Amino acid sequence: MNWMAWTELTAAFFSVIAVILVCMTVYEIKVPCTERKGFLPISTTRGDRLFIGLLSSAYIHLAFLAFTELSLMIALALSTIWLAVLLRWG
Amino acid sequence: MNKITNNKAWWLVLPVFLLVAFSAIVPIMTVVNYSVQDIFDQNTAYFVGAEWYREMLRSPRLLDSLLRQFSYSFSVLLIEVPLGIAVALMMPAKGRMASVSLILVAIPLLIPWNVVGTIWQTFSREDIGLFGWAVNSIGIDYNYASNASDAWFTVLLMDVWHWTSLIALLCYSGLRAIPEAFYQAARIDRASSWAIFRYIQLPRLKSVLVIGVLLRFMDSFMIYTEPFVLTGGGPGNSTTFLSQALTKMAIGQFDLGPAAAFSLIYYLIVLLVCYLFFTVINLQDKAK
């Protein structure tokens, strides 16, 4: 695994993504979700909302890096709140 | 037909998943790892956090090529989509000529990128190329090797020559799928040919056009070979598009960290565009 040049941070990042995917799968099996319409312009399933949330979180981080000197911790906190809001009301 | 939902069927996807894991997921993870480190050799790497991302997002060289890339892809779509529709409308619908024109239109699609590049590189030369010589002899100063806008124009022309056929063929198949009854109804109403195009043909072409636009956008967004063969991205940086800027950085200068950061930004853009198209196609399917 040395050639992949792992760091603690990226390992943690991918572990969190993997844990999210596993949790969502288990949740889906226990409580199958139905498509519904929230504040987003299209009706979405839980998985759609997760994908939209993760992708927009990536863009939030990039915007922080491009336009501000603020710590990425703020971007991370914002993204987490955004993801939660999206999953609940999106 | 009754569809049965059985989640055990997912096991059938396992071989593909393993294949994709090795060809896509593991390399992407590696790129993510590279993007947060300054790498000197196999055993020397320093963690730098988000520094490369910050540098890349503010680097004029890459922002320029990003802007160039977007304007190129939009020009490609702006020319190829209307032209492709026009060609499809003009192609004969039945008979021997229909097959002949289909074959003729499909020929450019069979030619590999680097060959297209070489053809146009020779064809557009001002001294020995027929096109370049002809343009110059009617009094227009044209030289793709020294003039940036000429080089840009030549790369665009190459792509239009190469790929308009794809849009034309997609639209042709879309047009053939319109039932004759629609045209009969239009004739009874004495609809003009513009009205037939606007209210019958164009709406029916929507789904093939979405696919066509997706394919052309993605392909032109990854363009590498044609400008590379033509001028190597020059003159100056005028035809250095994203993938070439990236290759220069990763392989030419061996700046693995910055190149990894930039390729992930590139990847996020592609992912967003793909998702938008995917949503549009899904909405269309639901509307049917």
XYZ file of C-alpha atoms in Angstrom:
378
model
C 0.000 0.000 0.000
C 3.071 2.227 0.190
C 2.783 3.267 -3.465
C -0.620 4.769 -2.792
C 1.070 7.281 -0.462
C -1.617 7.205 2.210
C -1.874 9.947 4.811
C -3.956 9.865 8.005
C -6.222 12.607 6.719
C -7.086 10.975 3.390
C -7.493 7.584 5.082
C -9.946 9.187 7.513
C -11.743 10.892 4.619
C -12.278 7.674 2.678
C -13.226 5.768 5.853
C -15.923 8.339 6.609
C -17.251 8.062 3.033
C -17.243 4.252 3.316
C -19.009 4.371 6.701
C -21.641 6.745 5.289
C -22.254 4.374 2.351
C -22.544 1.328 4.624
C -24.903 3.146 7.015
C -27.066 4.357 4.140
C -27.241 0.806 2.753
C -28.263 -0.671 6.110
C -30.806 2.131 6.611
C -32.190 1.517 3.125
C -32.655 -2.195 3.842
C -34.317 -1.538 7.232
C -36.456 1.405 6.081
C -36.755 1.514 2.261
C -37.144 5.123 1.164
C -39.643 6.544 -1.271
C -38.973 9.357 -3.685
C -40.286 12.686 -2.476
C -40.182 16.382 -3.247
C -38.554 18.763 -0.793
C -37.095 22.208 -1.323
C -34.972 20.959 -4.245
C -36.555 21.530 -7.675
C -36.653 17.791 -8.443
C -38.071 14.890 -6.474
C -35.243 12.871 -4.969
C -34.481 9.661 -3.107
C -32.245 9.531 -0.064
C -29.274 8.457 -2.191
C -29.814 11.356 -4.625
C -29.800 13.801 -1.737
C -26.626 12.271 -0.303
C -24.878 12.558 -3.666
C -26.020 16.154 -4.194
C -24.946 16.964 -0.644
C -21.467 15.452 -0.998
C -20.878 17.068 -4.388
C -21.998 20.492 -3.198
C -19.862 20.077 -0.051
C -16.842 19.543 -2.305
C -17.695 22.783 -4.104
C -18.146 24.618 -0.789
C -14.618 23.547 0.186
C -13.221 24.638 -3.168
C -14.950 28.018 -2.878
C -13.426 28.493 0.586
C -9.976 27.734 -0.806
C -10.407 29.930 -3.864
C -11.961 33.037 -2.320
C -11.047 33.133 1.381
C -8.161 32.524 3.753
C -10.473 31.015 6.374
C -9.822 27.629 7.916
C -11.301 24.634 6.131
C -12.804 23.591 9.469
C -15.439 26.282 8.921
C -16.127 24.881 5.446
C -16.397 21.402 6.955
C -18.848 22.577 9.628
C -20.929 24.442 7.036
C -20.960 21.420 4.727
C -22.055 19.105 7.539
C -24.962 21.379 8.410
C -25.838 21.717 4.715
C -25.724 17.919 4.247
C -27.990 17.365 7.254
C -30.480 20.001 6.061
C -30.455 18.524 2.567
C -31.016 14.978 3.784
C -33.867 16.028 6.042
C -35.735 18.664 4.015
C -34.241 18.450 0.485
C -43.370 -7.828 -18.567
C -43.200 -8.069 -14.796
C -40.022 -6.862 -13.212
C -39.043 -8.692 -10.050
C -37.012 -6.818 -7.474
C -34.428 -9.056 -5.893
C -31.517 -7.443 -4.141
C -29.441 -10.614 -4.451
C -29.034 -9.663 -8.103
C -26.511 -7.080 -6.928
C -24.009 -9.940 -6.487
C -23.977 -10.214 -10.278
C -22.443 -6.731 -10.379
C -19.523 -7.880 -8.221
C -17.081 -8.722 -11.083
C -17.634 -5.302 -12.658
C -17.265 -3.678 -9.272
C -13.916 -5.393 -8.710
C -12.743 -4.363 -12.163
C -13.820 -0.754 -11.622
C -12.219 -0.807 -8.177
C -8.837 -1.508 -9.707
C -9.196 0.648 -12.798
C -10.928 3.663 -11.218
C -11.456 3.691 -7.463
C -7.928 2.785 -6.367
C -6.308 5.248 -8.822
C -8.676 8.031 -7.709
C -7.853 7.345 -4.060
C -4.167 7.526 -4.959
C -4.691 10.847 -6.721
C -6.459 12.181 -3.622
C -3.512 11.046 -1.510
C -1.023 12.707 -3.875
C -2.995 15.952 -3.877
C -2.306 16.676 -0.205
C 1.420 15.910 -0.298
C 4.597 17.290 -1.786
C 6.182 14.238 -3.387
C 9.870 14.040 -4.216
C 10.374 10.323 -4.724
C 8.885 7.052 -3.605
C 9.975 7.438 0.016
C 9.988 11.206 0.471
C 6.663 12.966 0.717
C 5.593 15.846 2.908
C 2.049 16.524 4.004
C 0.968 19.993 2.840
C -2.793 19.920 3.471
C -4.927 21.910 1.062
C -2.015 24.051 -0.138
C -1.964 22.637 -3.699
C -5.686 23.201 -4.097
C -5.324 26.800 -2.972
C -2.420 27.314 -5.355
C -4.196 25.662 -8.284
C -7.471 27.530 -7.791
C -5.536 30.792 -7.925
C -3.052 29.917 -10.660
C -3.683 32.072 -13.759
C -2.170 29.432 -16.025
C -4.786 26.857 -15.106
C -7.683 29.273 -14.784
C -6.859 30.461 -18.299
C -6.903 26.950 -19.680
C -10.153 26.273 -17.824
C -11.747 29.342 -19.390
C -10.322 28.382 -22.790
C -11.724 24.889 -22.328
C -15.234 26.103 -21.527
C -15.334 28.547 -24.415
C -14.040 25.833 -26.738
C -16.643 23.270 -25.600
C -19.455 25.808 -25.929
C -18.297 26.852 -29.409
C -18.214 23.196 -30.412
C -21.798 22.689 -29.218
C -22.997 25.963 -30.718
C -21.739 24.959 -34.167
C -22.174 21.200 -34.192
C -25.709 20.904 -32.832
C -27.496 23.225 -35.333
C -25.279 21.970 -38.159
C -25.935 18.333 -37.250
C -29.692 18.931 -37.177
C -29.509 20.690 -40.546
C -27.517 17.836 -42.102
C -29.958 15.270 -40.701
C -32.922 17.182 -42.149
C -31.292 17.293 -45.572
C -30.379 13.606 -45.722
C -32.713 11.491 -47.893
C -35.142 9.356 -45.887
C -35.412 6.300 -48.129
C -33.873 4.541 -51.082
C -30.345 3.890 -52.232
C -29.255 7.459 -51.627
C -30.195 7.134 -47.948
C -27.660 4.331 -47.441
C -25.001 6.125 -49.483
C -25.368 9.335 -47.500
C -25.373 7.444 -44.189
C -22.059 5.822 -45.104
C -20.562 9.106 -46.285
C -21.641 10.914 -43.142
C -20.266 8.129 -40.920
C -16.775 8.123 -42.462
C -15.269 10.914 -40.300
C -16.368 9.059 -37.156
C -14.139 6.128 -38.064
C -10.950 8.171 -38.192
C -8.797 8.227 -35.040
C -8.064 11.549 -33.332
C -4.365 11.658 -34.094
C -5.014 10.917 -37.785
C -7.566 13.752 -37.897
C -4.926 15.978 -36.330
C -2.313 14.972 -38.891
C -4.726 15.362 -41.822
C -5.613 18.902 -40.787
C -2.076 19.794 -39.880
C -1.029 19.099 -43.453
C -4.255 20.259 -45.070
C -4.075 23.696 -43.397
C -0.415 24.446 -44.054
C 0.006 27.611 -46.036
C 2.762 26.248 -48.279
C 1.725 22.688 -49.180
C -1.774 22.308 -47.692
C -4.717 22.754 -50.040
C -6.915 24.514 -47.471
C -4.239 26.808 -46.058
C -2.915 27.679 -49.504
C -6.411 28.384 -50.868
C -7.355 30.615 -47.935
C -4.111 32.554 -48.265
C -4.413 32.945 -52.018
C -7.846 34.565 -51.766
C -6.192 37.231 -49.653
C -6.880 36.111 -46.087
C -3.763 35.892 -43.959
C -3.969 32.451 -42.374
C -1.206 30.636 -40.514
C -2.051 28.348 -37.619
C 1.543 28.042 -36.471
C 2.015 31.725 -35.711
C -1.448 33.198 -35.224
C -3.357 32.236 -32.070
C -6.861 32.774 -33.447
C -6.005 30.824 -36.619
C -4.821 27.902 -34.493
C -7.987 28.114 -32.398
C -10.118 28.221 -35.551
C -8.310 25.194 -37.018
C -8.840 23.099 -33.871
C -12.520 24.048 -33.909
C -12.834 23.247 -37.599
C -11.220 19.844 -37.017
C -13.691 18.980 -34.320
C -16.639 20.164 -36.399
C -15.417 18.084 -39.334
C -14.845 15.060 -37.118
C -17.930 15.032 -34.914
C -20.840 16.868 -36.566
C -21.619 13.491 -38.140
C -22.356 12.057 -34.724
C -25.065 14.648 -34.052
C -26.338 14.240 -37.614
C -26.644 10.456 -37.284
C -28.337 10.689 -33.877
C -30.827 13.250 -35.237
C -31.358 11.184 -38.387
C -32.404 8.183 -36.299
C -34.594 10.460 -34.176
C -36.295 11.867 -37.274
C -36.970 8.410 -38.707
C -38.756 7.475 -35.479
C -41.478 10.110 -36.011
C -44.640 8.385 -37.258
C -45.958 9.445 -40.674
C -49.330 10.346 -39.093
C -47.759 13.435 -37.503
C -46.767 14.773 -40.913
C -50.177 13.925 -42.377
C -51.907 15.869 -39.612
C -49.563 18.786 -40.242
C -50.350 18.713 -43.971
C -54.084 18.770 -43.259
C -53.526 21.861 -41.122
C -51.385 23.342 -43.925
C -48.491 23.806 -41.542
C -45.422 25.529 -42.962
C -42.173 23.578 -43.050
C -40.848 25.812 -40.241
C -43.909 24.960 -38.121
C -43.365 21.249 -38.811
C -39.765 21.599 -37.704
C -40.568 23.705 -34.664
C -43.590 21.799 -33.322
C -43.105 18.227 -34.569
C -39.488 17.463 -35.372
C -37.594 19.492 -32.770
C -39.633 18.319 -29.733
C -39.246 14.718 -30.912
C -35.501 15.167 -31.263
C -35.125 16.359 -27.680
C -34.072 13.054 -26.157
C -31.454 12.232 -28.817
C -30.158 15.794 -28.643
C -29.601 15.543 -24.886
C -27.442 12.460 -25.450
C -25.675 14.135 -28.379
C -24.920 17.273 -26.372
C -23.679 15.173 -23.441
C -21.344 13.138 -25.664
C -20.016 16.176 -27.513
C -19.563 18.225 -24.363
C -17.675 15.477 -22.557
C -15.529 14.610 -25.538
C -14.601 18.193 -26.314
C -13.987 18.822 -22.624
C -11.289 16.138 -22.681
C -9.744 17.210 -26.000
C -6.042 16.462 -26.098
C -4.796 14.863 -29.296
C -5.876 17.341 -31.979
C -4.263 20.519 -30.590
C -1.283 18.430 -29.474
C -0.706 17.170 -33.012
C -1.470 20.526 -34.647
C 0.726 22.916 -32.683
C 1.481 21.218 -29.353
C -0.854 23.667 -27.613
C 0.612 26.756 -29.220
C 1.276 29.302 -30.467
C 2.014 30.402 -26.917
C -0.649 28.763 -24.814
C -3.542 29.621 -27.109
C -4.718 26.050 -27.696
C -3.503 24.479 -24.449
C -6.705 22.986 -23.086
C -7.221 21.466 -19.654
C -5.969 17.952 -20.259
C -2.838 19.223 -21.951
C -2.075 21.730 -19.207
C -2.486 18.863 -16.771
C -0.223 16.496 -18.702
C 2.488 19.137 -18.973
C 2.354 19.595 -15.219
C 2.165 15.941 -14.211
C 4.477 14.301 -16.713
C 6.480 17.212 -18.106
C 7.386 18.860 -14.815
C 6.639 15.905 -12.544
C 4.682 18.176 -10.171
C 2.522 15.320 -8.910
C 0.887 17.160 -6.003
C -0.410 20.224 -7.888
C -1.355 18.079 -10.892
C -3.325 15.724 -8.628
C -5.125 18.660 -7.015
C -5.987 20.106 -10.401
C -7.146 16.802 -11.840
C -9.523 16.423 -8.891
C -10.967 19.885 -9.568
C -11.313 18.859 -13.237
C -13.001 15.642 -12.072
C -15.482 17.553 -9.891
C -16.462 19.748 -12.858
C -17.015 16.679 -15.048
C -18.972 14.985 -12.265
C -21.266 18.006 -11.891
C -21.936 18.259 -15.631
C -22.583 14.499 -15.869
C -24.990 14.651 -12.965
C -26.924 17.534 -14.543
C -27.301 15.593 -17.798
C -28.220 12.444 -15.901
C -30.977 14.364 -14.111
C -32.293 15.818 -17.371
C -32.401 12.367 -19.017
C -34.161 10.931 -15.957
C -36.763 13.702 -15.996
C -37.409 13.029 -19.676
C -37.943 9.328 -19.002
C -40.395 10.152 -16.244
C -42.304 12.566 -18.465
C -42.933 9.771 -21.004
